Tab-separated table of C-alpha atoms (C1' of nucleotides) in Angstrom:
chain	number	residue	atom	x	y	z
A	1	UNK	CA	197.706	95.847	197.175
A	2	UNK	CA	195.596	98.219	199.173
A	3	UNK	CA	193.987	101.558	198.849
A	4	UNK	CA	194.380	104.365	201.282
A	5	UNK	CA	191.396	106.484	201.872
A	6	UNK	CA	192.316	108.686	204.782
A	7	UNK	CA	192.500	112.390	204.404
A	8	UNK	CA	195.879	113.532	203.402
A	9	UNK	CA	197.621	116.578	202.035
A	10	UNK	CA	199.435	114.338	199.670
A	11	UNK	CA	197.759	113.177	196.501
A	12	UNK	CA	200.242	110.399	196.366
A	13	UNK	CA	198.843	109.145	199.606
A	14	UNK	CA	195.399	108.547	198.334
A	15	UNK	CA	194.188	105.538	196.468
A	16	UNK	CA	197.703	104.520	196.091
A	17	UNK	CA	198.381	100.966	195.280
A	18	UNK	CA	201.010	99.723	197.656
A	19	UNK	CA	202.468	96.951	195.649
A	20	UNK	CA	205.871	97.535	197.050
A	21	UNK	CA	207.410	99.141	200.048
A	22	UNK	CA	209.097	101.595	197.775
A	23	UNK	CA	205.937	103.372	196.797
A	24	UNK	CA	204.785	103.099	200.356
A	25	UNK	CA	207.877	104.961	201.452
A	26	UNK	CA	207.440	107.635	198.845
A	27	UNK	CA	203.907	108.147	200.076
A	28	UNK	CA	205.230	108.877	203.500
A	29	UNK	CA	207.803	111.442	202.586
A	30	UNK	CA	206.523	112.692	199.259
A	31	UNK	CA	204.358	115.730	199.090
A	32	UNK	CA	204.699	119.388	198.829
A	33	UNK	CA	206.418	120.141	202.121
A	34	UNK	CA	207.287	117.002	204.035
A	35	UNK	CA	210.884	116.753	203.040
A	36	UNK	CA	211.418	120.397	203.810
A	37	UNK	CA	210.004	119.945	207.255
A	38	UNK	CA	211.918	116.781	207.974
A	39	UNK	CA	215.208	118.173	206.803
A	40	UNK	CA	214.759	121.267	208.934
A	41	UNK	CA	214.323	119.023	211.934
A	42	UNK	CA	217.431	117.043	211.150
A	43	UNK	CA	219.611	118.814	213.662
A	44	UNK	CA	217.210	120.774	215.802
A	45	UNK	CA	214.059	120.510	217.787
A	46	UNK	CA	211.907	123.359	216.554
A	47	UNK	CA	208.727	125.139	217.528
A	48	UNK	CA	205.817	125.736	215.214
A	49	UNK	CA	206.714	129.347	214.613
A	50	UNK	CA	210.355	128.502	214.060
A	51	UNK	CA	209.425	125.969	211.437
A	52	UNK	CA	207.166	128.461	209.780
A	53	UNK	CA	209.949	130.987	209.555
A	54	UNK	CA	212.442	128.378	208.422
A	55	UNK	CA	210.350	127.212	205.509
A	56	UNK	CA	209.728	130.135	203.246
A	57	UNK	CA	206.399	130.143	201.543
A	58	UNK	CA	204.551	127.657	203.669
A	59	UNK	CA	201.213	128.675	205.133
A	60	UNK	CA	200.170	127.875	208.661
A	61	UNK	CA	197.480	125.600	207.349
A	62	UNK	CA	199.848	123.518	205.318
A	63	UNK	CA	202.393	123.371	208.081
A	64	UNK	CA	199.738	122.195	210.499
A	65	UNK	CA	198.410	119.570	208.144
A	66	UNK	CA	201.755	118.168	207.203
A	67	UNK	CA	202.988	118.122	210.765
A	68	UNK	CA	199.884	116.250	211.778
A	69	UNK	CA	200.396	113.649	209.110
A	70	UNK	CA	204.048	113.256	209.896
A	71	UNK	CA	203.165	112.754	213.510
A	72	UNK	CA	200.496	110.191	212.705
A	73	UNK	CA	202.961	108.361	210.535
A	74	UNK	CA	205.427	108.248	213.368
A	75	UNK	CA	208.045	110.429	211.733
A	76	UNK	CA	208.016	113.312	214.145
A	77	UNK	CA	207.339	113.688	217.810
A	78	UNK	CA	205.197	116.520	219.059
A	79	UNK	CA	205.718	117.851	222.534
A	80	UNK	CA	203.312	120.239	224.194
A	81	UNK	CA	204.424	122.257	227.180
A	82	UNK	CA	201.877	123.390	229.702
A	83	UNK	CA	202.828	127.016	229.534
A	84	UNK	CA	201.247	130.313	228.717
A	85	UNK	CA	201.707	131.285	225.976
A	86	UNK	CA	201.460	127.745	224.626
A	87	UNK	CA	204.557	126.077	223.379
A	88	UNK	CA	204.901	123.077	221.140
A	89	UNK	CA	207.956	121.629	219.582
A	90	UNK	CA	208.722	119.014	217.032
A	91	UNK	CA	211.583	116.594	216.557
A	92	UNK	CA	212.411	113.614	214.426
A	93	UNK	CA	211.700	110.116	215.676
A	94	UNK	CA	214.257	107.344	215.478
A	95	UNK	CA	212.694	105.810	212.442
A	96	UNK	CA	212.708	109.151	210.680
A	97	UNK	CA	216.390	109.515	211.480
A	98	UNK	CA	217.050	106.372	209.534
A	99	UNK	CA	215.961	108.265	206.472
A	100	UNK	CA	218.723	110.817	206.802
A	101	UNK	CA	221.347	108.876	204.827
A	102	UNK	CA	218.762	108.304	202.150
A	103	UNK	CA	217.881	111.893	201.666
A	104	UNK	CA	221.536	112.816	201.836
A	105	UNK	CA	222.085	110.429	198.954
A	106	UNK	CA	219.124	111.870	197.098
A	107	UNK	CA	220.496	115.307	197.703
A	108	UNK	CA	223.810	114.328	196.182
A	109	UNK	CA	222.093	112.713	193.248
A	110	UNK	CA	219.943	115.792	192.751
A	111	UNK	CA	222.973	118.025	192.503
A	112	UNK	CA	224.635	115.723	190.067
A	113	UNK	CA	221.571	115.337	187.898
A	114	UNK	CA	221.057	119.052	187.882
A	115	UNK	CA	224.546	119.765	186.602
A	116	UNK	CA	224.175	117.030	184.074
A	117	UNK	CA	220.972	118.493	182.686
A	118	UNK	CA	222.366	121.993	182.622
A	119	UNK	CA	225.385	120.901	180.629
A	120	UNK	CA	223.172	119.025	178.244
A	121	UNK	CA	220.984	122.054	177.672
A	122	UNK	CA	223.990	124.239	176.996
A	123	UNK	CA	225.477	121.886	174.472
A	124	UNK	CA	222.159	121.760	172.648
A	125	UNK	CA	222.252	125.473	171.941
B	1	UNK	CA	215.813	129.382	194.398
B	2	UNK	CA	213.840	129.088	191.216
B	3	UNK	CA	210.382	128.370	190.058
B	4	UNK	CA	209.480	125.790	187.504
B	5	UNK	CA	206.656	126.556	185.183
B	6	UNK	CA	206.786	123.839	182.567
B	7	UNK	CA	203.930	121.496	182.077
B	8	UNK	CA	204.199	118.459	184.203
B	9	UNK	CA	202.079	115.646	185.462
B	10	UNK	CA	203.564	116.221	188.824
B	11	UNK	CA	202.199	118.943	190.998
B	12	UNK	CA	205.392	118.867	192.934
B	13	UNK	CA	207.181	119.910	189.808
B	14	UNK	CA	205.422	123.187	189.521
B	15	UNK	CA	206.260	126.361	191.288
B	16	UNK	CA	208.566	124.410	193.422
B	17	UNK	CA	211.174	126.299	195.252
B	18	UNK	CA	214.428	124.534	194.659
B	19	UNK	CA	216.297	125.613	197.682
B	20	UNK	CA	218.116	122.382	197.868
B	21	UNK	CA	218.984	119.544	195.573
B	22	UNK	CA	216.964	117.264	197.752
B	23	UNK	CA	213.649	118.748	196.785
B	24	UNK	CA	214.870	118.972	193.240
B	25	UNK	CA	215.484	115.250	193.257
B	26	UNK	CA	212.112	114.512	194.744
B	27	UNK	CA	210.553	116.547	191.967
B	28	UNK	CA	212.168	114.319	189.423
B	29	UNK	CA	211.123	110.998	190.818
B	30	UNK	CA	208.079	111.958	192.828
B	31	UNK	CA	204.700	111.722	191.240
B	32	UNK	CA	201.969	109.278	190.813
B	33	UNK	CA	203.700	106.689	188.641
B	34	UNK	CA	207.322	107.575	188.076
B	35	UNK	CA	208.828	105.299	190.644
B	36	UNK	CA	206.720	102.415	189.432
B	37	UNK	CA	207.920	102.937	185.916
B	38	UNK	CA	211.531	103.359	186.862
B	39	UNK	CA	211.603	100.307	189.073
B	40	UNK	CA	210.040	98.177	186.379
B	41	UNK	CA	212.837	99.207	184.078
B	42	UNK	CA	215.501	98.341	186.597
B	43	UNK	CA	216.385	95.024	185.044
B	44	UNK	CA	214.708	95.054	181.680
B	45	UNK	CA	214.242	97.092	178.603
B	46	UNK	CA	210.492	97.169	178.096
B	47	UNK	CA	208.026	98.126	175.408
B	48	UNK	CA	205.108	100.440	175.923
B	49	UNK	CA	202.585	97.627	176.097
B	50	UNK	CA	204.779	95.636	178.448
B	51	UNK	CA	205.023	98.550	180.802
B	52	UNK	CA	201.309	99.033	180.654
B	53	UNK	CA	200.706	95.441	181.595
B	54	UNK	CA	203.358	95.514	184.265
B	55	UNK	CA	201.875	98.491	186.052
B	56	UNK	CA	198.380	97.651	187.096
B	57	UNK	CA	195.968	100.527	187.046
B	58	UNK	CA	197.861	102.941	184.872
B	59	UNK	CA	196.117	104.357	181.839
B	60	UNK	CA	197.771	104.780	178.491
B	61	UNK	CA	197.531	108.491	178.838
B	62	UNK	CA	199.329	108.595	182.164
B	63	UNK	CA	201.958	106.178	181.002
B	64	UNK	CA	202.606	108.305	177.961
B	65	UNK	CA	202.825	111.504	179.949
B	66	UNK	CA	205.113	110.176	182.606
B	67	UNK	CA	207.360	108.433	180.130
B	68	UNK	CA	207.679	111.671	178.219
B	69	UNK	CA	208.684	113.560	181.308
B	70	UNK	CA	211.139	110.944	182.389
B	71	UNK	CA	212.692	111.064	178.972
B	72	UNK	CA	212.918	114.833	179.004
B	73	UNK	CA	214.542	114.695	182.390
B	74	UNK	CA	217.135	112.275	181.096
B	75	UNK	CA	216.065	109.340	183.230
B	76	UNK	CA	214.970	106.971	180.518
B	77	UNK	CA	215.994	106.383	176.956
B	78	UNK	CA	213.346	105.871	174.293
B	79	UNK	CA	214.184	103.821	171.244
B	80	UNK	CA	211.955	103.680	168.201
B	81	UNK	CA	212.342	100.865	165.713
B	82	UNK	CA	211.331	101.423	162.112
B	83	UNK	CA	209.052	98.449	161.955
B	84	UNK	CA	205.463	97.636	161.247
B	85	UNK	CA	203.754	97.322	163.628
B	86	UNK	CA	205.621	100.088	165.410
B	87	UNK	CA	207.874	99.194	168.254
B	88	UNK	CA	209.281	101.402	170.972
B	89	UNK	CA	211.181	100.460	174.013
B	90	UNK	CA	212.339	102.169	177.139
B	91	UNK	CA	215.352	101.688	179.357
B	92	UNK	CA	217.039	103.471	182.208
B	93	UNK	CA	219.851	105.911	181.560
B	94	UNK	CA	223.102	105.801	183.483
B	95	UNK	CA	222.097	108.627	185.734
B	96	UNK	CA	218.830	106.919	186.530
B	97	UNK	CA	220.735	103.777	187.431
B	98	UNK	CA	222.547	105.701	190.092
B	99	UNK	CA	219.225	106.006	191.836
B	100	UNK	CA	218.833	102.271	192.237
B	101	UNK	CA	220.693	101.990	195.545
B	102	UNK	CA	218.646	104.875	196.825
B	103	UNK	CA	215.303	103.373	196.047
B	104	UNK	CA	216.498	100.038	197.340
B	105	UNK	CA	217.243	101.767	200.609
B	106	UNK	CA	213.880	103.478	200.544
B	107	UNK	CA	212.278	100.165	199.865
B	108	UNK	CA	213.942	98.644	202.893
B	109	UNK	CA	212.989	101.587	205.012
B	110	UNK	CA	209.416	101.384	203.771
B	111	UNK	CA	209.102	97.781	204.839
B	112	UNK	CA	210.549	98.503	208.218
B	113	UNK	CA	208.374	101.521	208.791
B	114	UNK	CA	205.326	99.599	207.725
B	115	UNK	CA	205.911	96.836	210.229
B	116	UNK	CA	206.627	99.382	212.882
B	117	UNK	CA	203.354	101.189	212.289
B	118	UNK	CA	201.366	97.978	212.170
B	119	UNK	CA	202.749	96.861	215.498
B	120	UNK	CA	202.009	100.235	216.970
B	121	UNK	CA	198.425	100.107	215.774
B	122	UNK	CA	197.940	96.655	217.218
B	123	UNK	CA	199.267	97.588	220.608
B	124	UNK	CA	196.917	100.556	220.691
B	125	UNK	CA	193.869	98.350	220.459
C	1	DC	C1'	201.564	131.178	220.254
C	2	DA	C1'	199.689	127.415	217.825
C	3	DG	C1'	196.625	126.204	215.541
C	4	DG	C1'	191.136	125.310	213.491
C	5	DA	C1'	187.440	126.121	209.943
C	6	DT	C1'	185.873	127.276	205.578
C	7	DC	C1'	185.910	128.495	200.783
C	8	DC	C1'	187.770	128.059	196.249
C	9	DG	C1'	190.719	127.732	191.981
C	10	DG	C1'	193.871	125.088	189.379
C	11	DC	C1'	196.341	121.298	188.534
C	12	DT	C1'	196.559	116.201	188.054
C	13	DT	C1'	194.371	112.373	186.995
C	14	DG	C1'	191.078	109.323	184.929
C	15	DA	C1'	187.633	107.572	181.240
C	16	DT	C1'	186.672	107.168	176.826
C	17	DA	C1'	187.129	107.425	172.011
C	18	DC	C1'	190.125	107.893	168.118
C	19	DT	C1'	194.579	107.386	164.880
C	20	DG	C1'	199.112	106.448	162.026
D	1	DC	C1'	201.332	98.693	168.634
D	2	DA	C1'	201.940	103.039	170.514
D	3	DG	C1'	200.200	106.515	171.277
D	4	DT	C1'	196.745	111.376	170.972
D	5	DA	C1'	192.522	114.250	171.960
D	6	DT	C1'	188.913	115.684	174.597
D	7	DC	C1'	186.092	115.935	178.494
D	8	DA	C1'	185.178	115.569	183.354
D	9	DA	C1'	186.174	115.111	188.159
D	10	DG	C1'	188.837	114.836	192.240
D	11	DC	C1'	192.262	116.478	195.082
D	12	DC	C1'	195.916	119.748	196.840
D	13	DG	C1'	197.124	123.731	198.313
D	14	DG	C1'	196.408	128.713	199.156
D	15	DA	C1'	193.878	132.723	201.267
D	16	DT	C1'	191.366	134.362	204.801
D	17	DC	C1'	189.254	134.627	209.126
D	18	DC	C1'	188.673	132.811	213.804
D	19	DT	C1'	190.030	130.711	218.707
D	20	DG	C1'	191.919	128.650	223.385
DNA sequence: CAGGATCCGGCTTGATACTG
DNA sequence: CAGTATCAAGCCGGATCCTG
């Protein structure tokens, strides 16, 4: 049982009581944009601007913040090339890759749940 | 791609762009207390007061709100008994039960990631 | 190109008191 | 017992402007 006080873009991250590894895990990947970012990096190594374009609606600020957190948490690897203009790219780490089957499963569940709810709403009318 | 405007205790729920079922799923189970509640109900059918005691730190208000959302989303079933004093209990629905293997996997991953990070921090010092 | 810094509103959460 | 109502505060995320 511990409290996390570091700055974070994720409200779930703060003052969260880690009684179990489950909530700990959700802290790491929960949040407004993290799953988007991670799933975009599933197959490719992408640059900052590519990520920005790939994730519609995200601001540079948010992308920066979330990337920084993900890096600190060991989920992505940031590579800076000594070039002009500057070039940075991001890729998943091994431990992040282990999450892929999980979010695939969540994805499947999400689709199923969605259909289920839609049917239910129709039959109510 | 749709936006959700309903009231919710979960900021992730609002104005969320559902491009994929993955983020949709995270909306449903993400949030400050939802996973705690769900995991407490994994094996037992619990009453309001039991849940409150089981989840340290949660206020009645938050418990009420999150339970209401979970019910609306079809993840828990609420049963009211016509007794005095009143009695209500909560249990997982079938579709929520399908999430169990997923959060078990997340739990495992969380533990692994945690150890990994701790080792990393130690070796840095 | 890849960010950093700052300001700010709105939502989420919490504390507390009250009720059928 | 199982909530509801109200008030207050803290945090996230967005907009905008700036830099190496």
